[in-house]
Structures are given as structure tokens and as C-alpha cells.
Amino acid sequence: MAAISPWLSSPQSFSNPRVSTRYSSRRCTSLPAVVCAQEHHQILSRDQVGMKRRELTLHIASSAFFLPLIVSPAFAETIASEAFRVYTDEANKFEISIPQDWQVGQAAEPNGFKSITAFYPEETSTYNVSVAITGLGPDFTRMESFGKVEAFAETLVSGLDRSWQKPAGVTAKLVDSRSSKGFYYIEYTLQNPGEARKHLYSAIGMATNGWYNRLYTVTGQFTDEESGDQSSKIQKAVKSFKFI
């Protein structure tokens, strides 16, 4: 299993249909890293299912991504209200409401994921929302394939925690977990020693593209300092996610 690095420390590549660019690290803030994972198209034996379930759970935990990239004109955006607009991804069959003035971009090299779409404010910040899509094998047909939401959340967060190391690493704490309408909702915090604590709110669901199942992880994040202004906005965006 790949080791988990809780914070992103290097620039990532993004692209749109016309431009390919690599963002400078000074524009990026430290965020949870994306962990490379195998594709899960092969049929798994019964002995492998438990191991693969844990690998996928830890893969999910790392799917909060980062942001500033080029706005892609290939997707539809319609105005939902003065404060929010609806972003529709026809190719990946989902829509989400995002703040009206936020930008949209995609990872050119999604690093083990099928697709990563990020939503972020124009100014440099640490708060954002991302949608990461992962391929699944035939053994995973619904969220309950990962176990009940409480156990799933505990595995996800404990897999990120490194507070027991010497010297201590990132501290991960579960805040809340619940299941609703086919989605698992997980709220947790991450804090590196000497750094601001980050709050992460994720909605995780499953859908098929006609050939194989795919896992969608929608994650919003913000720091303690930003919670007063951004908490409700980011949770509203994450909760608005739906398949089309």
C-alpha cells in the first residue's frame, strides 16, 4: 500500500482544452496530498476484498486537492442565485453549486484518479472544494461495500493520523459521520505541528458510467481562522453535489 503524505508539498499540473500549465508552489498552500492507487478494474478474489477495501478507504482520505488553475470552458455553468452558481460536468455526470465568483479547473495529471476538478476563490487562500473520481472493481457496488459509515469514517481518519510518531506528525480527528441518500458524509480535522488546523467536510458516493463503478469524493476544506466566514459556504457546496 502506498504511504500517505497528509500535506501536499509539491506543485501539481493542470490543464484546460487550450492551455497546459504547472502552478508555482508560492501560489499553492499546504493541503492534503493525493495518494497514487492502483486501478481496480480486475475482479478481486474474496481474500483480496478486505485489503482492497482498506486501500480504497485510505485513497479516499487523501482526495482533497488544491486549486488555482485555468477555468475550463468545456463545462456548463448556469447562475443559481446571486451568491452561488451551478457547475455541471456532462462528461462525469454530476453537478454542484459553487460560490458565484469561484474559479474552476482540472488536474492535467490526476495522479491515480480518473478525474479531479477543483473550485477555489480567485485570491490566494486555503479554502476550496474538490471533486475526485476513482475507478472501482466489481466487488464495490454501493457505499455499504466499504462497511457501515461509522467504521468507514474511523478507518479513513485513523489512516491519516501520524500523531503517534516521534517526532509527531499530522493529527487527524474525526468530528462527525453519517449516511444519507446513498452518500457517506464525513467531517474531520487535520493539523500539522505548528500549523493551523484544517477542517475537512466530505461527501462520498458511487455511480456507474455504464462500464464500471466510480467513486466520487467531494471535499471542502478551510482553516480555523476561516471557519466563521467559509464554513457554511463550503458545507453548502459539498451538500449540493448530485449525480445527473
XYZ file of N, CA and C in Angstrom:
732
model
N 0.840 -1.195 0.000
C 0.000 0.000 0.000
C 0.875 1.245 0.000
N 0.467 2.205 -0.765
C 1.247 3.439 -0.832
C 1.189 4.166 0.494
N 2.278 4.794 0.879
C 2.295 5.580 2.111
C 1.518 6.862 1.916
N 0.893 7.307 2.986
C 0.092 8.536 2.909
C 0.912 9.715 3.376
N 0.951 10.742 2.563
C 1.576 12.010 2.937
C 0.471 13.020 3.144
N 0.186 13.402 4.405
C -1.016 14.192 4.682
C -1.044 15.576 4.070
N 0.098 16.159 3.713
C 0.074 17.513 3.172
C 0.768 17.550 1.824
N 0.187 18.298 0.933
C 0.748 18.465 -0.391
C 1.959 19.375 -0.329
N 3.081 18.931 -0.864
C 4.297 19.727 -0.734
C 4.923 20.104 -2.064
N 4.342 19.649 -3.177
C 4.921 19.981 -4.480
C 3.847 20.477 -5.413
N 4.223 21.268 -6.439
C 3.232 21.775 -7.392
C 2.619 20.648 -8.190
N 1.414 20.857 -8.678
C 0.720 19.879 -9.497
C 0.431 20.496 -10.862
N 0.200 19.637 -11.855
C -0.099 20.104 -13.201
C -1.590 20.129 -13.438
N -2.049 21.144 -14.163
C -3.442 21.261 -14.527
C -3.527 21.670 -15.991
N -4.719 21.464 -16.559
C -4.863 21.877 -17.956
C -6.301 22.192 -18.266
N -6.484 22.950 -19.361
C -7.799 23.066 -19.955
C -7.620 22.729 -21.437
N -8.696 22.737 -22.248
C -8.537 22.320 -23.631
C -7.518 23.124 -24.429
N -7.156 24.327 -23.973
C -6.261 25.158 -24.773
C -4.909 25.397 -24.120
N -4.853 25.268 -22.801
C -3.646 25.663 -22.097
C -3.198 24.566 -21.159
N -1.899 24.311 -21.092
C -1.348 23.419 -20.082
C -0.349 24.194 -19.266
N -0.460 24.103 -17.932
C 0.409 24.905 -17.094
C 0.754 24.164 -15.837
N 1.889 24.512 -15.192
C 2.252 23.976 -13.894
C 2.332 25.139 -12.926
N 1.533 25.073 -11.877
C 1.458 26.199 -10.970
C 2.659 26.253 -10.050
N 3.115 27.465 -9.807
C 4.211 27.693 -8.888
C 3.790 27.366 -7.473
N 4.709 26.806 -6.673
C 4.394 26.428 -5.306
C 4.070 27.643 -4.441
N 4.505 28.834 -4.816
C 4.179 30.003 -3.993
C 2.696 30.329 -4.078
N 2.040 29.904 -5.162
C 0.601 30.140 -5.312
C -0.201 29.101 -4.523
N 0.422 27.934 -4.250
C -0.278 26.837 -3.618
C -0.083 26.872 -2.113
N -1.083 26.429 -1.394
C -0.973 26.318 0.049
C -0.915 24.850 0.415
N -0.443 24.535 1.612
C -0.306 23.133 2.012
C -1.673 22.512 2.221
N -1.946 21.430 1.491
C -3.230 20.764 1.541
C -3.020 19.265 1.556
N -4.068 18.501 1.905
C -3.905 17.063 1.913
C -3.433 16.549 0.567
N -2.502 15.611 0.567
C -1.924 15.090 -0.660
C -2.834 14.074 -1.307
N -2.604 13.828 -2.583
C -3.296 12.763 -3.293
C -2.395 11.551 -3.344
N -2.896 10.415 -2.929
C -2.101 9.198 -2.901
C -2.357 8.400 -4.152
N -1.284 7.943 -4.832
C -1.436 7.100 -6.009
C -2.001 5.754 -5.581
N -2.974 5.240 -6.343
C -3.538 3.927 -6.046
C -3.710 3.162 -7.339
N -3.771 1.855 -7.232
C -3.945 1.029 -8.414
C -5.330 1.247 -9.002
N -5.489 0.938 -10.292
C -6.814 0.887 -10.884
C -7.460 -0.403 -10.401
N -8.775 -0.372 -10.209
C -9.456 -1.527 -9.641
C -10.452 -2.126 -10.640
N -10.017 -2.362 -11.857
C -10.911 -2.916 -12.869
C -10.937 -4.440 -12.813
N -9.875 -5.073 -12.284
C -9.816 -6.517 -12.264
C -10.765 -7.082 -11.221
N -11.192 -8.311 -11.423
C -12.055 -8.982 -10.463
C -11.221 -9.395 -9.268
N -11.671 -9.056 -8.065
C -10.925 -9.344 -6.862
C -11.384 -10.671 -6.267
N -10.437 -11.453 -5.754
C -10.798 -12.668 -5.043
C -11.322 -12.293 -3.670
N -12.002 -13.216 -3.011
C -12.558 -12.929 -1.691
C -11.459 -12.566 -0.705
N -10.306 -13.194 -0.838
C -9.205 -12.905 0.088
C -8.656 -11.500 -0.096
N -8.851 -10.928 -1.273
C -8.305 -9.610 -1.567
C -9.247 -8.468 -1.198
N -10.536 -8.765 -1.055
C -11.528 -7.702 -0.906
C -11.265 -6.832 0.315
N -10.978 -7.462 1.473
C -10.730 -6.685 2.683
C -9.556 -5.750 2.528
N -8.466 -6.239 1.918
C -7.281 -5.410 1.718
C -7.584 -4.263 0.766
N -8.266 -4.551 -0.332
C -8.582 -3.512 -1.307
C -9.533 -2.482 -0.724
N -10.457 -2.941 0.135
C -11.388 -2.008 0.764
C -10.618 -0.988 1.600
N -9.622 -1.464 2.361
C -8.834 -0.548 3.185
C -8.003 0.395 2.317
N -7.402 -0.127 1.239
C -6.613 0.720 0.343
C -7.478 1.822 -0.245
N -8.681 1.468 -0.674
C -9.571 2.459 -1.263
C -10.007 3.494 -0.243
N -10.248 3.040 0.993
C -10.648 3.979 2.032
C -9.557 5.007 2.281
N -8.311 4.564 2.342
C -7.205 5.491 2.547
C -6.989 6.373 1.324
N -7.259 5.835 0.154
C -7.175 6.626 -1.081
C -8.182 7.769 -1.042
N -9.394 7.470 -0.553
C -10.430 8.485 -0.417
C -9.980 9.594 0.518
N -9.340 9.204 1.606
C -8.953 10.172 2.630
C -8.044 11.254 2.092
N -7.324 10.948 1.032
C -6.340 11.884 0.518
C -6.837 12.709 -0.649
N -8.130 12.626 -0.950
C -8.585 13.191 -2.215
C -8.866 14.682 -2.203
N -8.783 15.335 -1.053
C -8.904 16.799 -1.045
C -7.721 17.380 -1.788
N -7.973 18.205 -2.817
C -6.904 18.654 -3.699
C -6.716 20.130 -3.575
N -5.993 20.732 -4.473
C -5.888 22.171 -4.435
C -6.186 22.757 -5.787
N -5.981 23.987 -5.925
C -6.802 24.826 -6.732
C -6.256 25.600 -7.899
N -5.714 26.816 -7.657
C -5.666 27.778 -8.724
C -5.247 27.209 -10.069
N -6.145 27.075 -10.980
C -5.882 26.606 -12.305
C -6.694 27.404 -13.309
N -6.583 27.017 -14.551
C -7.267 27.738 -15.618
C -8.731 27.322 -15.667
N -9.625 28.276 -15.800
C -11.041 27.954 -15.920
C -11.274 27.238 -17.238
N -11.935 26.078 -17.181
C -12.186 25.306 -18.386
C -13.530 25.668 -18.993
N -13.565 26.076 -20.267
C -14.833 26.449 -20.896
C -15.629 25.259 -21.384
N -15.104 24.041 -21.186
C -15.745 22.861 -21.741
C -16.962 22.416 -20.951
N -17.193 23.028 -19.782
C -18.291 22.606 -18.944
C -19.310 23.728 -18.783
N -20.553 23.339 -18.507
C -21.641 24.309 -18.413
C -21.720 24.888 -17.019
N -21.925 26.170 -16.929
C -22.140 26.839 -15.658
C -23.360 27.740 -15.802
N -24.354 27.543 -14.938
C -25.553 28.359 -15.004
C -25.754 29.055 -13.664
N -26.315 30.228 -13.686
C -26.499 31.005 -12.466
C -27.645 30.423 -11.646
N -27.367 30.099 -10.360
C -28.381 29.568 -9.461
C -28.939 30.664 -8.567
N -28.119 31.622 -8.190
C -28.547 32.731 -7.351
C -27.462 33.781 -7.416
N -27.619 34.870 -6.667
C -26.587 35.902 -6.642
C -25.293 35.369 -6.060
N -25.383 34.482 -5.059
C -24.197 34.025 -4.340
C -23.599 32.761 -4.923
N -24.407 31.898 -5.510
C -23.937 30.608 -5.999
C -24.335 30.398 -7.461
N -23.566 29.563 -8.134
C -23.933 29.128 -9.482
C -23.808 27.617 -9.548
N -24.483 27.002 -10.516
C -24.444 25.557 -10.680
C -23.407 25.197 -11.736
N -22.461 24.374 -11.344
C -21.449 23.852 -12.267
C -21.880 22.448 -12.672
N -21.977 22.210 -13.975
C -22.408 20.916 -14.498
C -21.301 20.273 -15.312
N -20.951 19.061 -14.962
C -19.951 18.281 -15.700
C -20.693 17.175 -16.438
N -20.950 17.396 -17.718
C -21.705 16.428 -18.514
C -20.927 15.142 -18.724
N -19.610 15.239 -18.852
C -18.790 14.053 -19.093
C -18.795 13.116 -17.888
N -18.681 13.685 -16.682
C -18.624 12.869 -15.473
C -19.955 12.788 -14.740
N -20.990 13.392 -15.322
C -22.369 13.234 -14.860
C -22.590 13.689 -13.417
N -22.181 14.917 -13.123
C -22.505 15.468 -11.811
C -22.691 16.971 -11.913
N -23.319 17.528 -10.894
C -23.413 18.976 -10.780
C -23.253 19.372 -9.322
N -22.778 20.598 -9.122
C -22.517 21.103 -7.788
C -22.692 22.614 -7.795
N -23.234 23.160 -6.726
C -23.372 24.610 -6.589
C -22.123 25.166 -5.922
N -21.541 26.195 -6.531
C -20.323 26.789 -6.005
C -20.501 28.304 -5.902
N -19.730 28.980 -5.038
C -19.829 30.442 -4.959
C -19.669 31.098 -6.318
N -20.448 32.112 -6.555
C -20.534 32.756 -7.863
C -19.189 33.209 -8.418
N -18.293 33.690 -7.554
C -17.038 34.249 -8.041
C -15.867 33.261 -7.991
N -16.133 31.978 -7.699
C -15.051 30.997 -7.651
C -14.649 30.550 -9.048
N -13.403 30.154 -9.182
C -12.893 29.633 -10.433
C -12.952 28.108 -10.445
N -12.806 27.545 -11.647
C -12.902 26.101 -11.847
C -11.704 25.637 -12.651
N -11.138 24.508 -12.290
C -10.035 23.951 -13.051
C -9.937 22.457 -12.848
N -9.159 21.817 -13.716
C -8.983 20.369 -13.642
C -7.500 20.019 -13.589
N -7.196 18.912 -12.926
C -5.824 18.420 -12.872
C -5.476 17.761 -14.200
N -4.353 18.168 -14.769
C -3.898 17.559 -16.020
C -3.344 16.162 -15.777
N -2.741 15.954 -14.605
C -2.199 14.659 -14.225
C -2.834 14.272 -12.895
N -3.993 13.603 -12.923
C -4.746 13.383 -11.692
C -4.150 12.379 -10.723
N -2.973 11.816 -11.009
C -2.192 11.093 -10.008
C -2.945 9.917 -9.393
N -3.446 9.010 -10.238
C -4.135 7.830 -9.758
C -5.643 7.944 -9.778
N -6.150 9.155 -9.947
C -7.590 9.367 -10.029
C -8.022 9.443 -11.494
N -9.289 9.138 -11.737
C -9.839 9.287 -13.083
C -9.969 10.755 -13.457
N -10.333 11.567 -12.482
C -10.564 12.989 -12.735
C -10.528 13.733 -11.414
N -9.988 14.968 -11.438
C -10.063 15.858 -10.278
C -10.458 17.240 -10.776
N -11.538 17.765 -10.223
C -11.990 19.112 -10.539
C -11.942 19.931 -9.264
N -11.349 21.120 -9.335
C -11.199 21.962 -8.150
C -11.959 23.267 -8.317
N -12.500 23.767 -7.213
C -13.247 25.017 -7.167
C -12.620 25.880 -6.078
N -12.281 27.126 -6.390
C -11.480 27.932 -5.474
C -11.672 29.419 -5.772
N -11.455 30.263 -4.758
C -11.580 31.712 -4.986
C -10.410 32.239 -5.795
N -10.600 33.386 -6.405
C -9.548 33.971 -7.240
C -8.335 34.367 -6.406
N -8.574 34.880 -5.196
C -7.446 35.292 -4.363
C -6.788 34.061 -3.733
N -5.516 34.197 -3.357
C -4.809 33.116 -2.695
C -5.474 32.804 -1.366
N -5.775 31.535 -1.128
C -6.478 31.142 0.090
C -6.211 29.675 0.375
N -6.668 29.211 1.532
C -6.535 27.798 1.871
C -7.869 27.067 1.825
N -8.963 27.759 1.523
C -10.259 27.089 1.464
C -10.648 26.813 0.015
N -11.314 25.689 -0.202
C -11.648 25.241 -1.546
C -12.538 24.020 -1.472
N -13.026 23.593 -2.625
C -13.812 22.364 -2.761
C -13.273 21.608 -3.959
N -13.203 20.282 -3.864
C -12.731 19.485 -4.985
C -13.601 18.249 -5.167
N -13.638 17.743 -6.401
C -14.347 16.504 -6.721
C -13.331 15.559 -7.354
N -13.059 14.440 -6.690
C -12.118 13.442 -7.198
C -12.879 12.164 -7.538
N -12.566 11.574 -8.691
C -13.259 10.376 -9.159
C -12.253 9.237 -9.277
N -12.594 8.097 -8.678
C -11.731 6.924 -8.667
C -12.466 5.740 -9.273
N -11.779 4.925 -10.077
C -12.368 3.702 -10.619
C -12.447 2.618 -9.552
N -13.518 1.798 -9.603
C -13.721 0.729 -8.637
C -13.858 -0.617 -9.338
N -13.557 -1.683 -8.621
C -13.759 -3.030 -9.132
C -15.190 -3.493 -8.924
N -15.554 -4.644 -9.481
C -16.939 -5.119 -9.437
C -17.427 -5.495 -8.048
N -16.524 -5.675 -7.095
C -16.945 -6.008 -5.733
C -17.574 -4.823 -5.009
N -17.316 -3.613 -5.496
C -17.822 -2.409 -4.849
C -19.008 -1.883 -5.653
N -20.196 -2.168 -5.158
C -21.411 -1.826 -5.892
C -22.231 -0.732 -5.214
N -21.981 -0.474 -3.940
C -22.655 0.591 -3.198
C -21.769 0.980 -2.033
N -22.079 2.079 -1.363
C -21.209 2.560 -0.298
C -21.081 1.548 0.837
N -22.118 0.762 1.073
C -22.056 -0.237 2.135
C -21.015 -1.318 1.865
N -20.513 -1.387 0.620
C -19.424 -2.322 0.315
C -18.169 -1.993 1.121
N -18.073 -0.737 1.582
C -16.946 -0.317 2.411
C -17.213 -0.540 3.900
N -18.391 -1.034 4.238
C -18.779 -1.172 5.631
C -19.691 -0.035 6.047
N -20.156 -0.076 7.288
C -21.027 0.984 7.794
C -20.266 2.298 7.891
N -20.999 3.395 7.839
C -20.371 4.710 7.758
C -19.470 4.993 8.958
N -19.863 4.540 10.158
C -19.052 4.813 11.345
C -17.681 4.146 11.250
N -17.672 2.869 10.845
C -16.405 2.152 10.710
C -15.582 2.713 9.555
N -16.271 3.059 8.488
C -15.605 3.649 7.329
C -14.895 4.945 7.716
N -15.591 5.801 8.471
C -15.025 7.087 8.876
C -13.831 6.885 9.811
N -13.940 5.961 10.735
C -12.835 5.689 11.662
C -11.594 5.213 10.904
N -11.791 4.331 9.935
C -10.660 3.826 9.143
C -10.024 4.934 8.323
N -10.878 5.760 7.729
C -10.394 6.858 6.904
C -9.521 7.813 7.716
N -10.017 8.243 8.864
C -9.302 9.247 9.657
C -8.085 8.641 10.354
N -8.216 7.445 10.899
C -7.066 6.824 11.566
C -5.939 6.546 10.580
N -6.283 6.318 9.325
C -5.261 6.095 8.307
C -4.441 7.335 8.005
N -4.965 8.513 8.346
C -4.244 9.767 8.130
C -3.448 10.212 9.352
N -3.846 9.735 10.527
C -3.227 10.224 11.767
C -1.788 9.739 11.926
N -0.893 10.676 12.226
C 0.508 10.361 12.485
C 0.968 11.020 13.787
N 0.014 11.318 14.667
C 0.358 11.988 15.919
C 1.156 11.082 16.853
N 1.119 9.774 16.628
C 1.825 8.811 17.468
C 3.310 8.691 17.119
N 3.709 9.259 15.999
C 5.106 9.156 15.588
C 5.994 10.053 16.447
N 7.271 9.765 16.433
C 8.264 10.602 17.121
C 9.314 11.023 16.094
N 9.403 12.328 15.754
C 8.520 13.394 16.248
C 7.108 13.253 15.681
N 6.171 13.858 16.368
C 4.762 13.736 15.993
C 4.509 14.304 14.609
N 3.656 13.618 13.866
C 3.258 14.093 12.548
C 1.875 14.722 12.608
N 1.157 14.622 11.521
C -0.169 15.226 11.443
C -1.125 14.559 12.434
N -1.960 15.362 13.075
C -3.008 14.856 13.964
C -4.333 14.890 13.227
N -4.975 13.746 13.112
C -6.266 13.642 12.437
C -7.331 13.248 13.455
N -8.451 13.970 13.461
C -9.527 13.692 14.404
C -10.872 13.672 13.686
N -11.648 12.644 13.971
C -12.987 12.538 13.408
C -13.942 13.427 14.185
N -14.740 14.225 13.473
C -15.718 15.113 14.103
C -17.120 14.515 14.024
N -17.494 14.020 12.836
C -18.853 13.505 12.659
C -18.905 12.618 11.427
N -19.865 11.710 11.397
C -20.093 10.865 10.216
C -21.557 10.473 10.167
N -22.096 10.399 8.961
C -23.485 9.987 8.784
C -23.696 9.525 7.353
N -24.778 8.789 7.157
C -25.143 8.287 5.834
C -26.488 8.875 5.441
N -26.600 9.333 4.183
C -27.854 9.907 3.713
C -27.974 9.774 2.201
N -29.041 9.134 1.749
C -29.392 9.046 0.331
C -28.232 8.525 -0.519
N -27.575 7.481 -0.041
C -26.520 6.840 -0.816
C -25.153 7.462 -0.661
N -25.033 8.529 0.127
C -23.746 9.190 0.351
C -23.290 8.984 1.794
N -21.971 8.899 1.968
C -21.376 8.959 3.295
C -20.835 10.376 3.489
N -21.214 11.010 4.588
C -20.732 12.352 4.914
C -19.772 12.255 6.094
N -18.559 12.720 5.898
C -17.512 12.613 6.915
C -16.940 14.000 7.191
N -16.870 14.371 8.471
C -16.237 15.627 8.863
C -15.078 15.313 9.792
N -13.898 15.867 9.495
C -12.724 15.596 10.309
C -11.754 16.775 10.237
N -10.736 16.743 11.092
C -9.731 17.811 11.104
C -8.348 17.217 10.926
N -7.448 18.013 10.363
C -6.040 17.656 10.206
C -5.197 18.828 10.683
N -4.150 18.524 11.431
C -3.268 19.594 11.897
C -1.830 19.104 11.968
N -0.964 19.772 11.228
C 0.464 19.524 11.327
C 1.020 20.315 12.507
N 2.043 19.813 13.181
C 2.633 20.560 14.308
C 3.032 21.972 13.898
N 2.583 22.963 14.667
C 2.948 24.345 14.404
C 2.159 25.013 13.306
N 1.157 24.333 12.727
C 0.367 24.904 11.641
C -1.104 25.011 12.039
N -1.839 25.791 11.284
C -3.266 25.966 11.554
C -4.014 24.657 11.318
N -5.029 24.435 12.117
C -5.849 23.231 11.950
C -6.776 23.399 10.756
N -6.895 22.338 9.953
C -7.777 22.355 8.794
C -9.006 21.509 9.074
N -10.168 22.032 8.676
C -11.420 21.298 8.757
C -11.753 20.769 7.363
N -12.117 19.494 7.286
C -12.483 18.885 6.014
C -13.866 18.271 6.121
N -14.674 18.524 5.115
C -16.034 18.021 5.069
C -16.212 17.313 3.730
N -16.481 15.999 3.778
C -16.534 15.198 2.551
C -17.879 14.518 2.373
N -18.306 14.448 1.116
C -19.454 13.631 0.712
C -18.922 12.596 -0.270
N -19.184 11.326 -0.006
C -18.614 10.252 -0.812
C -19.751 9.382 -1.330
N -19.823 9.229 -2.646
C -20.892 8.451 -3.253
C -20.396 7.649 -4.433
N -21.248 6.798 -4.953
C -20.857 5.875 -6.011
C -21.850 5.931 -7.169
N -21.334 5.841 -8.395
C -22.176 5.811 -9.585
C -21.439 5.015 -10.659
N -22.144 4.645 -11.716
C -21.526 3.919 -12.825
C -21.532 4.767 -14.081
N -20.540 4.550 -14.931
C -20.517 5.249 -16.216
C -20.989 4.341 -17.344
N -21.563 3.180 -16.982
C -22.047 2.230 -17.971
C -21.112 1.064 -18.179
N -19.836 1.235 -17.783
C -18.842 0.170 -17.919
C -18.331 -0.310 -16.573
N -18.125 0.603 -15.640
C -17.624 0.226 -14.317
C -18.079 1.263 -13.293
N -18.024 0.866 -12.043
C -18.420 1.772 -10.964
C -17.329 2.784 -10.680
N -17.738 3.968 -10.259
C -16.778 5.020 -9.926
C -17.150 5.643 -8.585
N -16.125 5.967 -7.817
C -16.303 6.582 -6.515
C -16.050 8.076 -6.638
N -16.994 8.881 -6.171
C -16.894 10.339 -6.211
C -16.653 10.845 -4.790
N -15.549 11.555 -4.581
C -15.244 12.130 -3.274
C -15.245 13.645 -3.396
N -16.219 14.274 -2.762
C -16.361 15.734 -2.784
C -15.863 16.256 -1.435
N -14.829 17.080 -1.446
C -14.232 17.537 -0.187
C -14.086 19.049 -0.174
N -14.592 19.655 0.892
C -14.376 21.080 1.131
C -13.473 21.237 2.335
N -12.628 22.258 2.330
C -11.726 22.455 3.462
C -11.497 23.927 3.748
N -11.211 24.204 5.027
C -10.930 25.568 5.482
C -10.211 25.465 6.818
N -9.539 26.537 7.219
C -8.811 26.543 8.484
C -9.679 27.107 9.607
N -9.172 26.999 10.840
C -9.882 27.574 11.984
C -10.155 29.061 11.772
N -9.154 29.764 11.262
C -9.281 31.203 11.075
C -10.360 31.552 10.049
N -10.599 30.662 9.109
C -11.574 30.919 8.045
C -12.954 30.360 8.347
N -13.090 29.611 9.450
C -14.334 28.882 9.690
C -15.538 29.796 9.812
N -15.378 30.964 10.429
C -16.502 31.863 10.606
C -17.093 32.333 9.292
N -16.222 32.628 8.318
C -16.674 33.150 7.031
C -16.981 32.060 6.011
N -16.278 30.929 6.081
C -16.324 29.960 4.999
C -17.028 28.648 5.323
N -17.202 28.313 6.587
C -17.743 27.005 6.962
C -19.089 26.715 6.300
N -20.064 27.602 6.463
C -21.401 27.353 5.917
C -21.387 27.340 4.398
N -20.569 28.204 3.798
C -20.476 28.276 2.334
C -19.941 26.963 1.759
N -18.886 26.439 2.372
C -18.261 25.216 1.859
C -19.150 24.000 2.104
N -19.780 23.933 3.274
C -20.682 22.815 3.522
C -21.874 22.845 2.572
N -22.359 24.031 2.263
C -23.467 24.153 1.310
C -23.051 23.615 -0.061
N -21.843 23.951 -0.494
C -21.354 23.466 -1.791
C -21.242 21.949 -1.796
N -20.643 21.373 -0.755
C -20.459 19.919 -0.698
C -21.817 19.205 -0.678
N -22.740 19.693 0.129
C -24.060 19.058 0.241
C -24.873 19.179 -1.048
N -24.554 20.169 -1.887
C -25.322 20.371 -3.119
C -24.958 19.371 -4.211
N -23.854 18.652 -4.052
C -23.392 17.717 -5.086
C -24.449 16.653 -5.362
N -24.682 16.392 -6.657
C -25.604 15.313 -7.032
C -25.249 14.771 -8.407
N -25.669 13.532 -8.660
C -25.446 12.914 -9.961
C -26.551 13.324 -10.925
N -26.223 13.369 -12.217
C -27.213 13.752 -13.224
C -27.329 12.656 -14.286
